[in-house]
Short mmCIF file of C-alpha atoms in Angstrom, two decimals:
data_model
loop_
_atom_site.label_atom_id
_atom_site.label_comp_id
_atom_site.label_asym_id
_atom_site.label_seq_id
_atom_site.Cartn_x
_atom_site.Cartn_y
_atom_site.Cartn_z
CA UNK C 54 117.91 64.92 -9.47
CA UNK C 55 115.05 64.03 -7.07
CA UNK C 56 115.08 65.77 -3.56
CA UNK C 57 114.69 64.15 -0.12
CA UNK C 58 110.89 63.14 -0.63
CA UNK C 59 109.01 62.64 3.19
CA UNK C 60 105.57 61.89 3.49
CA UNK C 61 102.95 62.72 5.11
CA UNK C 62 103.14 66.60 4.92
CA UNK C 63 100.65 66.82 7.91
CA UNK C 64 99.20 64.95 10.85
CA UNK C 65 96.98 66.00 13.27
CA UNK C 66 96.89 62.71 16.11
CA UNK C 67 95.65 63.02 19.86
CA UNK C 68 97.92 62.86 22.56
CA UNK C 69 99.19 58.98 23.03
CA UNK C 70 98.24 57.91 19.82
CA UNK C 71 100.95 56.71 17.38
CA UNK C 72 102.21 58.17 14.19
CA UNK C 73 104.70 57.26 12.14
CA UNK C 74 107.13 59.57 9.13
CA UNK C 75 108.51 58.25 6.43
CA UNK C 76 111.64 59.85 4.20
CA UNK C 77 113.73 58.52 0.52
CA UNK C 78 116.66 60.04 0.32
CA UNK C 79 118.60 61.53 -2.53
CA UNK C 80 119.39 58.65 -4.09
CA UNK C 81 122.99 57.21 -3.51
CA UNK C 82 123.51 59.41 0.10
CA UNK C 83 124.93 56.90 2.40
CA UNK C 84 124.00 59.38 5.65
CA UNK C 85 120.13 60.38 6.98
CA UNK C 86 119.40 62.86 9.52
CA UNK C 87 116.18 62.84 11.28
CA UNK C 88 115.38 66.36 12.61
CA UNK C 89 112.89 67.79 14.93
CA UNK C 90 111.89 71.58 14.59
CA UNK C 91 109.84 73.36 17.59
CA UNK C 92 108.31 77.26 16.18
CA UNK C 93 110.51 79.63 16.55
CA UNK C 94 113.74 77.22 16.94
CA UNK C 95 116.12 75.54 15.01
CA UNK C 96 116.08 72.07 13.81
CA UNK C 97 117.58 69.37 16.12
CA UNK C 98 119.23 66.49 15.36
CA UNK C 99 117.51 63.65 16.38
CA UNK C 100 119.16 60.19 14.95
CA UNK C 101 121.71 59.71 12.27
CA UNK C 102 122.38 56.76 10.24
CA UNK C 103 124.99 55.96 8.09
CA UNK C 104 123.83 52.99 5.55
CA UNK C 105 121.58 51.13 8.08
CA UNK C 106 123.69 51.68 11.54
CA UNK C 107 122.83 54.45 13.64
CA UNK C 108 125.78 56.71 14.23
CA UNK C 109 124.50 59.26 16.32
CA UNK C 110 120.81 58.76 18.36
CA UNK C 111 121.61 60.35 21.54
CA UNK C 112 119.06 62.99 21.62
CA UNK C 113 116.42 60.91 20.61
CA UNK C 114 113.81 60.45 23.67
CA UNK C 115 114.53 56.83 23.43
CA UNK C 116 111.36 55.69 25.47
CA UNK C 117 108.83 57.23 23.21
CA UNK C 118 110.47 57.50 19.81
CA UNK C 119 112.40 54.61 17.10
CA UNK C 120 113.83 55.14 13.71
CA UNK C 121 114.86 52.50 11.26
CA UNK C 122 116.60 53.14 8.11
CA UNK C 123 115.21 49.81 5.87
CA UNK C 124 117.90 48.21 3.47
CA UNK C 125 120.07 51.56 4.14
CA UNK C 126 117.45 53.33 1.67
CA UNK C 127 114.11 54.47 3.47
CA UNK C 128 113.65 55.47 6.70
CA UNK C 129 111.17 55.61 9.15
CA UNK C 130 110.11 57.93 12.20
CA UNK C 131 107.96 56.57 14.71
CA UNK C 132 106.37 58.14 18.07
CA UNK C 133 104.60 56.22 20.63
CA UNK C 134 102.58 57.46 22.36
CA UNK C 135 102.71 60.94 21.44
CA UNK C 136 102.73 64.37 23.93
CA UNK C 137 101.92 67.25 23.67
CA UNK C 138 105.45 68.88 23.22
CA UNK C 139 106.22 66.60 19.98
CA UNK C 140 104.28 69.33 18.03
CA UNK C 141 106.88 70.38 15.89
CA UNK C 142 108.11 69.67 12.33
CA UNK C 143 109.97 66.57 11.65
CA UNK C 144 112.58 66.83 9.07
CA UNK C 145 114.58 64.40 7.14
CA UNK C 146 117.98 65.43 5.63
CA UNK C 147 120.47 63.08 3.65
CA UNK C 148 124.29 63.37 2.52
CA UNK C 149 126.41 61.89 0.21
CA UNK C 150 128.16 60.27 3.56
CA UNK C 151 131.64 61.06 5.31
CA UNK C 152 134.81 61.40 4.39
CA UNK C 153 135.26 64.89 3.02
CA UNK C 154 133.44 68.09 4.35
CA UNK C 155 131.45 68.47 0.58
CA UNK C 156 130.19 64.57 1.71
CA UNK C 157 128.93 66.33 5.00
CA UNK C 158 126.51 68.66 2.94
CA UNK C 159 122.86 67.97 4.00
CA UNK C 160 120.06 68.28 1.80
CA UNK C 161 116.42 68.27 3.30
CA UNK C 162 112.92 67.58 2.91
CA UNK C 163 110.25 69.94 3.21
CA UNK C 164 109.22 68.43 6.42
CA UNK C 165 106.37 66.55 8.06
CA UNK C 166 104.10 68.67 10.35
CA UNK C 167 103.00 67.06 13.42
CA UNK C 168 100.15 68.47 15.40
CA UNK C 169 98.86 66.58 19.41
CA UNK C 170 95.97 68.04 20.51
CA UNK Y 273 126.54 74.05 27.95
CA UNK Y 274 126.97 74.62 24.37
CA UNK Y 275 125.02 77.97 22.88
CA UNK Y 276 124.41 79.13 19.80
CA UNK Y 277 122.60 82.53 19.64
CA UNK Y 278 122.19 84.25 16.18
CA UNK Y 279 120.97 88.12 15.98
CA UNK Y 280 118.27 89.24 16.70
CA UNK Y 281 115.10 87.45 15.71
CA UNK Y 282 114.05 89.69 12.92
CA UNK Y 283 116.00 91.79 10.62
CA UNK Y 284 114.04 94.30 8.62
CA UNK Y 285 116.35 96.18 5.84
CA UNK Y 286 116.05 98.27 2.01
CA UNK Y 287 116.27 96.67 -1.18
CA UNK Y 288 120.12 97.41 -1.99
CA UNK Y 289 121.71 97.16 1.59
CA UNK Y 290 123.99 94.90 2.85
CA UNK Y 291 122.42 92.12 5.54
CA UNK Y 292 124.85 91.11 8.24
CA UNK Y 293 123.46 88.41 10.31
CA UNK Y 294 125.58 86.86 13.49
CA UNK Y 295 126.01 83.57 14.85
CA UNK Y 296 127.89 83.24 17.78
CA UNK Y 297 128.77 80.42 20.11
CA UNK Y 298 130.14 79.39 23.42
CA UNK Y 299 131.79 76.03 24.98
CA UNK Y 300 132.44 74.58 21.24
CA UNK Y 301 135.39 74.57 19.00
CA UNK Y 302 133.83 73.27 15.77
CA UNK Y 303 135.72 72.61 13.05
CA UNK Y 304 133.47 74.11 10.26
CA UNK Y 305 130.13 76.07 10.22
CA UNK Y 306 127.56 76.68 7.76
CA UNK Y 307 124.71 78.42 6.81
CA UNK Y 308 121.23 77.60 5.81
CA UNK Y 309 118.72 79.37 4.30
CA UNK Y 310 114.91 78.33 5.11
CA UNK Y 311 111.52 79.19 3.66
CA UNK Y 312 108.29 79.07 5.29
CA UNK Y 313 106.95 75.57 5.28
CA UNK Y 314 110.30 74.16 3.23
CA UNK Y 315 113.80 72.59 4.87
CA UNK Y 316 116.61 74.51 5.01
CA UNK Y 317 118.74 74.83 1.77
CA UNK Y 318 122.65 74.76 2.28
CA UNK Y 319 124.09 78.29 1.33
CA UNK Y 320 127.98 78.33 2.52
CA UNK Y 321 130.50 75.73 4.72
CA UNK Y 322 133.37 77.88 6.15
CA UNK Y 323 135.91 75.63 8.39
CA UNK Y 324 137.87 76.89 11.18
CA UNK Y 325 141.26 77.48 9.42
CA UNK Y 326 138.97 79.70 6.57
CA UNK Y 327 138.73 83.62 7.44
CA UNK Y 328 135.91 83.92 4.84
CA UNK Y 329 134.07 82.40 2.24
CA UNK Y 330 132.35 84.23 -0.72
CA UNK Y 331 129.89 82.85 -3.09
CA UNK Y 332 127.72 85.51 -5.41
CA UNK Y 333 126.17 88.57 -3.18
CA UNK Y 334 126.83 86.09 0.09
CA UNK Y 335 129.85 86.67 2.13
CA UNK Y 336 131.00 84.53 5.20
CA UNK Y 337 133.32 85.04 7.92
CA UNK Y 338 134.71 82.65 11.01
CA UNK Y 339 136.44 84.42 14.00
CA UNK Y 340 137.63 81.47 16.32
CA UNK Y 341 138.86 83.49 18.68
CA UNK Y 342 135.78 85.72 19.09
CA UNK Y 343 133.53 82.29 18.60
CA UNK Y 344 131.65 84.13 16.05
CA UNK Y 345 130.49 83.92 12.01
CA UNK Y 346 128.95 86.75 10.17
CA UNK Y 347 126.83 86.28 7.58
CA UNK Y 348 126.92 89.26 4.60
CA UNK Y 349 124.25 89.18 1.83
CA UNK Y 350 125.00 92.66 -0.30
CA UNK Y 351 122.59 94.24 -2.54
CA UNK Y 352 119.77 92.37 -1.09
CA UNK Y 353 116.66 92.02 -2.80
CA UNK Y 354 113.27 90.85 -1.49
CA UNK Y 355 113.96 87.15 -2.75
CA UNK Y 356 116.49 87.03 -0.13
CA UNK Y 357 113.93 87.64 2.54
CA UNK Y 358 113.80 84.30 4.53
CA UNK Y 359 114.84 82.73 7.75
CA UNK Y 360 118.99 81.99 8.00
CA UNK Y 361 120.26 79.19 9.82
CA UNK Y 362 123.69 78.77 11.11
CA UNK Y 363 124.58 75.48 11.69
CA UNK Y 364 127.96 73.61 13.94
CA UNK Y 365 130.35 71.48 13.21
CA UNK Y 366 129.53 67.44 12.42
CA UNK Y 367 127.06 67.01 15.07
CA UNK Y 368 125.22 69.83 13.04
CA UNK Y 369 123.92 71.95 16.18
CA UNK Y 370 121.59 74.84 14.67
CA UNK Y 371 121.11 78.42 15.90
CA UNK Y 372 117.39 79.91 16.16
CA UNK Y 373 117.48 81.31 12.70
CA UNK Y 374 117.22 84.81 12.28
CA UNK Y 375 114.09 86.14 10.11
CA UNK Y 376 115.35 88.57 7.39
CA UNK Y 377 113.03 90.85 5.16
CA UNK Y 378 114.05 93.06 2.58
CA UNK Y 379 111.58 95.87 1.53
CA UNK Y 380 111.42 96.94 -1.59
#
């Protein structure tokens, strides 16, 4: 079975310039997490979907970043403009949905590293 | 506010000894935890799920255990071996808040 696939691995941007993530879930998980992870802390959850609604976004810094989950397949991670603090490692996770706790298990990606300079 | 703090940042320990790693929370009641194990430059990997009505969980060498009352889980990997060196996430209820990690190494 395929992992949670995210692309690009790295990007290096200036401070307020643009970048966008992208992440494919496992195929058939109804729920995606996008995660942000500063050094030295642990991931936080940034925006949730479930199929294409978003079920959780409220600690997303709303005026800077936007996610959209495509069809209820792909998703995308956008930041505009970018700071200095968004260096971190943006992580996409996906589950097989709600319902039972097993559905709740979250599977991730290896991450896309973001470096503002 | 809600914390999470988990042990100490590092935990250094022998080939063969038991790992005990501690999560422990304040202003939550979740209904499950879980741990995570993650890898440098990799995502975390789910390990256990222990809910709140669960005393402990076992799977393999790894042991979990959830104290409601004392807001705590402990983490127990037994005759560790230097694979199991990595960083362990513990991670809160639905809204999935994660604890620092705490860096293990196992010397051979």
């Amino acid at each position: 079975e395929a992992g949670v696939a995210q692309s690009p691995r790295y990007k290096i941007i200036e401070k307020r310039q643009s970048v966008a993530f992208w992440c494919n879930p496992i195929s058939g998980h109804a729920t995606l997490y996008w995660y942000q992870q500063i050094l030295g802390q642990g991931p936080k959850l940034l925006i949730q979907f479930q199929n294409n609604g978003v079920v959780d976004d409220s600690q997303l810094p709303k005026d800077r970043f936007s996610a959209e989950r495509l069809k209820g397949v792909d998703s995308t991670l956008k930041i505009q403009p970018a700071k200095l603090e968004d260096s971190a490692v943006y992580l996409c996770a996906s589950s097989l949905g709600v319902g039972t706790l097993a559905k709740n298990i979250q599977y991730f990606g290896a991450g896309t590293r973001l470096s503002v300079l | 506010s809600q914390k999470i703090e988990q042990n100490s940042e590092a935990l250094n320990i022998q080939e063969g000894k038991t790992a005990t790693l501690t999560c422990n929370y304040t202003n939550y009641s979740p209904a499950y935890l879980q741990w995570y194990r993650q890898d440098p430059g990799r995502g975390p990997v789910f390990l256990l799920l222990i809910r709140e009505n669960e005393k402990e969980k076992r799977k393999e060498r790894l042991k979990v255990t959830f104290d409601t009352t004392l807001k705590q889980s402990l983490f127990h990997i037994t005759a560790s071996q230097p694979a199991d060196s990595a960083t362990y996430l513990c991670a809160l209820g639905q809204d999935m808040r994660f604890g620092a990690g705490t860096r293990l190494t196992v010397k051979p």
